[in-house]
Amino acid sequence: MLTTRWQPLGTAWPETKRLQKEMEQWLRRVGMNDPRRSAQSVYPPLNLWEDDNNLYVEAELPELELTDLEIFVDGDNQLSIKGERKQPERENGTWHRQERSHGKFSRLGELPQYVDSEKVTAELKHGVLTITLPKRKESKARRVEVKAN
Amino acid sequence: MSTTLTPEETRSDVTPVERTSGGTTYSPRFDIWEDNDETILYGDLPGVTPEDLEVRFENPVLTIHGKVSSRHNDIKLLHGEYGIGDFHRTFTIGEAIDTERISAELKNGVVTVHLPKSEKVKPRRIEVTCC
């Protein structure tokens, strides 16, 4: 005979909680549960988009000034962003909570297109960095030298 | 004496807290510092302008809400590693705060909220008199 017995809530709850915890741990491990959390291993997370003329790279870098950053474009398609976020120095007190990350960071990445590295500009406004990278003219980027005999 | 200051949500990591038709709302990261005079909250709110930041205190809850307007309308996103949306977080504050003197400033996407301790809970040196 099959009987279903409802578990009293007090008994069922720890199990549900444990499962939920395991699920969360797994999701965290594979970096699936949150776009922000998954990007924590690489700082800063970047968004990249384009229009007809430019590529744009954006990063959230609160607290920083442009002078705290080194931005390079190498070989017209390698972008590197380096910087350091310093923790405010405080004395005679206690940190109760430290969720914000501090320290040195650097990111290096290949751009999907060649850009004119001479004309790259960067702007940092309200903690958001936007790098504008003018695309190289297609003719220039795809030019192939053909030797005639 | 320590100030009661607890974030409302149990999962304090940066987590999208809400998905509404208007977009995702994120729980911003905060550092909390306490010394003899005050408790200071530092929160990362990249993209929030002073006009779009609301810091509200309704005893005993401090609410921080930053509106972030979409920066990626009508664009061709090639690669995305983070989402953009409003920031929202609440903290429950103990009675040891002088709520009249709470102040906040926003600079480079970081909000700093000062919660001065009320005089009666500040550590005091007691004068010792003799005979």
Short mmCIF file of N, CA and C in Angstrom, two decimals, chain B residues 45-131:
data_model
loop_
_atom_site.label_atom_id
_atom_site.label_comp_id
_atom_site.label_asym_id
_atom_site.label_seq_id
_atom_site.Cartn_x
_atom_site.Cartn_y
_atom_site.Cartn_z
N LEU B 45 28.34 52.13 -7.03
CA LEU B 45 27.15 52.37 -7.86
C LEU B 45 27.57 52.93 -9.22
N PRO B 46 28.34 52.16 -9.99
CA PRO B 46 28.84 52.71 -11.25
C PRO B 46 27.70 53.09 -12.19
N GLY B 47 27.82 54.26 -12.78
CA GLY B 47 26.82 54.72 -13.75
C GLY B 47 25.71 55.54 -13.12
N VAL B 48 25.72 55.66 -11.79
CA VAL B 48 24.66 56.43 -11.12
C VAL B 48 25.11 57.88 -10.97
N THR B 49 24.25 58.82 -11.35
CA THR B 49 24.55 60.24 -11.18
C THR B 49 23.86 60.72 -9.90
N PRO B 50 24.34 61.84 -9.33
CA PRO B 50 23.73 62.31 -8.08
C PRO B 50 22.21 62.50 -8.20
N GLU B 51 21.74 62.95 -9.37
CA GLU B 51 20.30 63.16 -9.55
C GLU B 51 19.53 61.85 -9.48
N ASP B 52 20.19 60.77 -9.84
CA ASP B 52 19.49 59.49 -9.91
C ASP B 52 19.71 58.62 -8.67
N LEU B 53 20.29 59.21 -7.64
CA LEU B 53 20.53 58.44 -6.42
C LEU B 53 19.56 58.88 -5.33
N GLU B 54 18.92 57.91 -4.73
CA GLU B 54 18.04 58.22 -3.62
C GLU B 54 18.53 57.48 -2.38
N VAL B 55 18.83 58.26 -1.34
CA VAL B 55 19.20 57.67 -0.06
C VAL B 55 18.10 58.08 0.90
N ARG B 56 17.41 57.09 1.43
CA ARG B 56 16.25 57.40 2.24
C ARG B 56 16.34 56.66 3.56
N PHE B 57 15.99 57.35 4.62
CA PHE B 57 15.99 56.69 5.92
C PHE B 57 14.59 56.72 6.50
N GLU B 58 14.03 55.54 6.68
CA GLU B 58 12.73 55.43 7.33
C GLU B 58 12.93 54.48 8.47
N ASN B 59 12.99 55.01 9.64
CA ASN B 59 13.35 54.28 10.85
C ASN B 59 12.80 52.85 10.87
N PRO B 60 13.62 51.83 10.99
CA PRO B 60 15.08 51.86 11.12
C PRO B 60 15.79 51.44 9.83
N VAL B 61 15.15 51.64 8.68
CA VAL B 61 15.72 51.09 7.45
C VAL B 61 16.31 52.19 6.56
N LEU B 62 17.57 51.97 6.20
CA LEU B 62 18.22 52.87 5.26
C LEU B 62 18.14 52.23 3.88
N THR B 63 17.59 52.97 2.93
CA THR B 63 17.43 52.42 1.59
C THR B 63 18.29 53.22 0.62
N ILE B 64 19.02 52.51 -0.22
CA ILE B 64 19.83 53.17 -1.23
C ILE B 64 19.35 52.67 -2.58
N HIS B 65 18.90 53.60 -3.41
CA HIS B 65 18.42 53.20 -4.72
C HIS B 65 19.05 54.10 -5.78
N GLY B 66 19.74 53.49 -6.69
CA GLY B 66 20.37 54.24 -7.78
C GLY B 66 19.76 53.83 -9.11
N LYS B 67 19.27 54.82 -9.81
CA LYS B 67 18.70 54.52 -11.13
C LYS B 67 19.81 54.55 -12.16
N VAL B 68 19.84 53.56 -13.01
CA VAL B 68 20.84 53.52 -14.07
C VAL B 68 20.09 53.45 -15.39
N SER B 69 20.27 54.49 -16.19
CA SER B 69 19.59 54.45 -17.48
C SER B 69 20.37 53.55 -18.42
N SER B 70 19.66 52.91 -19.30
CA SER B 70 20.28 51.96 -20.21
C SER B 70 21.31 52.67 -21.07
N ARG B 71 22.49 52.08 -21.14
CA ARG B 71 23.54 52.68 -21.97
C ARG B 71 23.65 51.95 -23.30
N HIS B 72 22.91 50.89 -23.44
CA HIS B 72 23.13 50.03 -24.60
C HIS B 72 21.91 49.90 -25.49
N ASN B 73 21.15 50.99 -25.58
CA ASN B 73 19.99 50.94 -26.47
C ASN B 73 20.44 50.93 -27.92
N ASP B 74 19.76 50.18 -28.71
CA ASP B 74 19.99 50.16 -30.16
C ASP B 74 21.45 49.95 -30.53
N ILE B 75 22.09 49.07 -29.85
CA ILE B 75 23.47 48.82 -30.23
C ILE B 75 23.65 47.33 -30.49
N LYS B 76 24.74 47.05 -31.19
CA LYS B 76 25.03 45.67 -31.49
C LYS B 76 26.06 45.18 -30.48
N LEU B 77 25.58 44.47 -29.45
CA LEU B 77 26.46 43.96 -28.42
C LEU B 77 27.21 42.74 -28.95
N LEU B 78 28.53 42.81 -28.93
CA LEU B 78 29.33 41.71 -29.46
C LEU B 78 29.74 40.74 -28.36
N HIS B 79 29.87 41.27 -27.15
CA HIS B 79 30.38 40.46 -26.06
C HIS B 79 29.93 41.12 -24.76
N GLY B 80 29.25 40.37 -23.92
CA GLY B 80 28.75 40.98 -22.69
C GLY B 80 29.12 40.17 -21.46
N GLU B 81 29.75 40.81 -20.50
CA GLU B 81 30.16 40.12 -19.27
C GLU B 81 29.42 40.62 -18.04
N TYR B 82 28.68 41.69 -18.18
CA TYR B 82 27.89 42.13 -17.04
C TYR B 82 26.61 42.80 -17.50
N GLY B 83 25.65 42.79 -16.61
CA GLY B 83 24.36 43.39 -16.93
C GLY B 83 24.28 44.79 -16.36
N ILE B 84 23.37 45.56 -16.90
CA ILE B 84 23.19 46.93 -16.43
C ILE B 84 21.76 47.10 -15.94
N GLY B 85 21.63 47.69 -14.78
CA GLY B 85 20.30 47.92 -14.23
C GLY B 85 20.40 48.79 -13.00
N ASP B 86 19.27 49.05 -12.39
CA ASP B 86 19.25 49.87 -11.18
C ASP B 86 19.93 49.14 -10.02
N PHE B 87 20.39 49.91 -9.06
CA PHE B 87 20.98 49.35 -7.84
C PHE B 87 20.03 49.58 -6.67
N HIS B 88 19.89 48.58 -5.85
CA HIS B 88 18.98 48.73 -4.71
C HIS B 88 19.50 47.92 -3.53
N ARG B 89 19.55 48.56 -2.37
CA ARG B 89 19.95 47.81 -1.18
C ARG B 89 19.40 48.49 0.06
N THR B 90 19.07 47.68 1.04
CA THR B 90 18.57 48.24 2.29
C THR B 90 19.39 47.72 3.46
N PHE B 91 19.53 48.54 4.48
CA PHE B 91 20.23 48.18 5.71
C PHE B 91 19.34 48.55 6.89
N THR B 92 19.31 47.68 7.87
CA THR B 92 18.59 48.01 9.09
C THR B 92 19.57 48.62 10.08
N ILE B 93 19.21 49.75 10.61
CA ILE B 93 20.14 50.50 11.44
C ILE B 93 19.65 50.54 12.88
N GLY B 94 20.57 50.30 13.79
CA GLY B 94 20.23 50.33 15.21
C GLY B 94 19.93 51.74 15.69
N GLU B 95 19.39 51.85 16.86
CA GLU B 95 18.95 53.16 17.37
C GLU B 95 20.13 54.02 17.80
N ALA B 96 21.33 53.46 17.73
CA ALA B 96 22.50 54.20 18.20
C ALA B 96 22.95 55.29 17.23
N ILE B 97 22.22 55.46 16.13
CA ILE B 97 22.63 56.45 15.13
C ILE B 97 21.87 57.76 15.31
N ASP B 98 22.58 58.86 15.13
CA ASP B 98 21.93 60.15 15.15
C ASP B 98 21.34 60.39 13.76
N THR B 99 20.10 60.01 13.59
CA THR B 99 19.51 59.96 12.25
C THR B 99 19.40 61.35 11.61
N GLU B 100 19.34 62.37 12.44
CA GLU B 100 19.23 63.74 11.91
C GLU B 100 20.49 64.12 11.13
N ARG B 101 21.59 63.52 11.48
CA ARG B 101 22.87 63.94 10.89
C ARG B 101 23.40 62.97 9.84
N ILE B 102 22.56 62.07 9.35
CA ILE B 102 23.00 61.16 8.29
C ILE B 102 23.30 61.99 7.03
N SER B 103 24.42 61.70 6.38
CA SER B 103 24.73 62.42 5.15
C SER B 103 25.29 61.45 4.12
N ALA B 104 25.20 61.85 2.86
CA ALA B 104 25.69 60.97 1.79
C ALA B 104 26.32 61.79 0.69
N GLU B 105 27.37 61.24 0.08
CA GLU B 105 27.95 61.90 -1.08
C GLU B 105 28.26 60.84 -2.14
N LEU B 106 28.29 61.29 -3.38
CA LEU B 106 28.52 60.36 -4.49
C LEU B 106 29.65 60.89 -5.34
N LYS B 107 30.68 60.06 -5.53
CA LYS B 107 31.80 60.50 -6.35
C LYS B 107 32.35 59.32 -7.14
N ASN B 108 32.54 59.51 -8.42
CA ASN B 108 33.08 58.47 -9.30
C ASN B 108 32.35 57.13 -9.14
N GLY B 109 31.06 57.19 -8.99
CA GLY B 109 30.28 55.96 -8.90
C GLY B 109 30.35 55.27 -7.55
N VAL B 110 30.86 55.97 -6.54
CA VAL B 110 30.89 55.39 -5.19
C VAL B 110 30.08 56.28 -4.25
N VAL B 111 29.12 55.68 -3.55
CA VAL B 111 28.36 56.45 -2.58
C VAL B 111 28.98 56.23 -1.21
N THR B 112 29.12 57.32 -0.46
CA THR B 112 29.62 57.24 0.91
C THR B 112 28.51 57.75 1.82
N VAL B 113 28.03 56.91 2.71
CA VAL B 113 26.96 57.32 3.62
C VAL B 113 27.53 57.38 5.03
N HIS B 114 27.43 58.54 5.64
CA HIS B 114 27.91 58.72 7.00
C HIS B 114 26.75 58.56 7.98
N LEU B 115 26.94 57.69 8.93
CA LEU B 115 25.94 57.48 9.97
C LEU B 115 26.56 57.83 11.32
N PRO B 116 26.42 59.10 11.72
CA PRO B 116 27.08 59.52 12.97
C PRO B 116 26.41 58.87 14.18
N LYS B 117 27.22 58.51 15.13
CA LYS B 117 26.66 57.90 16.33
C LYS B 117 26.03 58.97 17.21
N SER B 118 24.98 58.60 17.83
CA SER B 118 24.37 59.57 18.73
C SER B 118 25.26 59.71 19.97
N GLU B 119 25.27 60.89 20.52
CA GLU B 119 26.20 61.22 21.60
C GLU B 119 26.16 60.21 22.75
N LYS B 120 24.96 59.71 23.04
CA LYS B 120 24.86 58.88 24.23
C LYS B 120 25.55 57.52 24.09
N VAL B 121 25.81 57.08 22.83
CA VAL B 121 26.48 55.79 22.70
C VAL B 121 27.98 55.92 22.41
N LYS B 122 28.44 57.14 22.20
CA LYS B 122 29.86 57.33 21.95
C LYS B 122 30.67 56.94 23.18
N PRO B 123 31.82 56.33 22.94
CA PRO B 123 32.65 55.99 24.09
C PRO B 123 33.06 57.28 24.80
N ARG B 124 33.03 57.25 26.09
CA ARG B 124 33.36 58.46 26.85
C ARG B 124 34.44 58.14 27.86
N ARG B 125 35.31 59.07 28.03
CA ARG B 125 36.29 58.91 29.09
C ARG B 125 35.67 59.47 30.36
N ILE B 126 35.65 58.67 31.37
CA ILE B 126 35.02 59.11 32.61
C ILE B 126 36.08 59.76 33.50
N GLU B 127 35.79 60.95 33.86
CA GLU B 127 36.70 61.65 34.77
C GLU B 127 36.69 60.95 36.12
N VAL B 128 37.86 60.69 36.58
CA VAL B 128 37.95 60.04 37.90
C VAL B 128 38.36 61.10 38.92
N THR B 129 37.54 61.22 39.87
CA THR B 129 37.86 62.22 40.89
C THR B 129 38.39 61.51 42.13
N CYS B 130 39.10 62.23 42.83
CA CYS B 130 39.70 61.63 44.02
C CYS B 130 39.14 62.25 45.30
N CYS B 131 38.94 61.42 46.22
CA CYS B 131 38.55 61.75 47.59
C CYS B 131 37.60 62.94 47.70
#
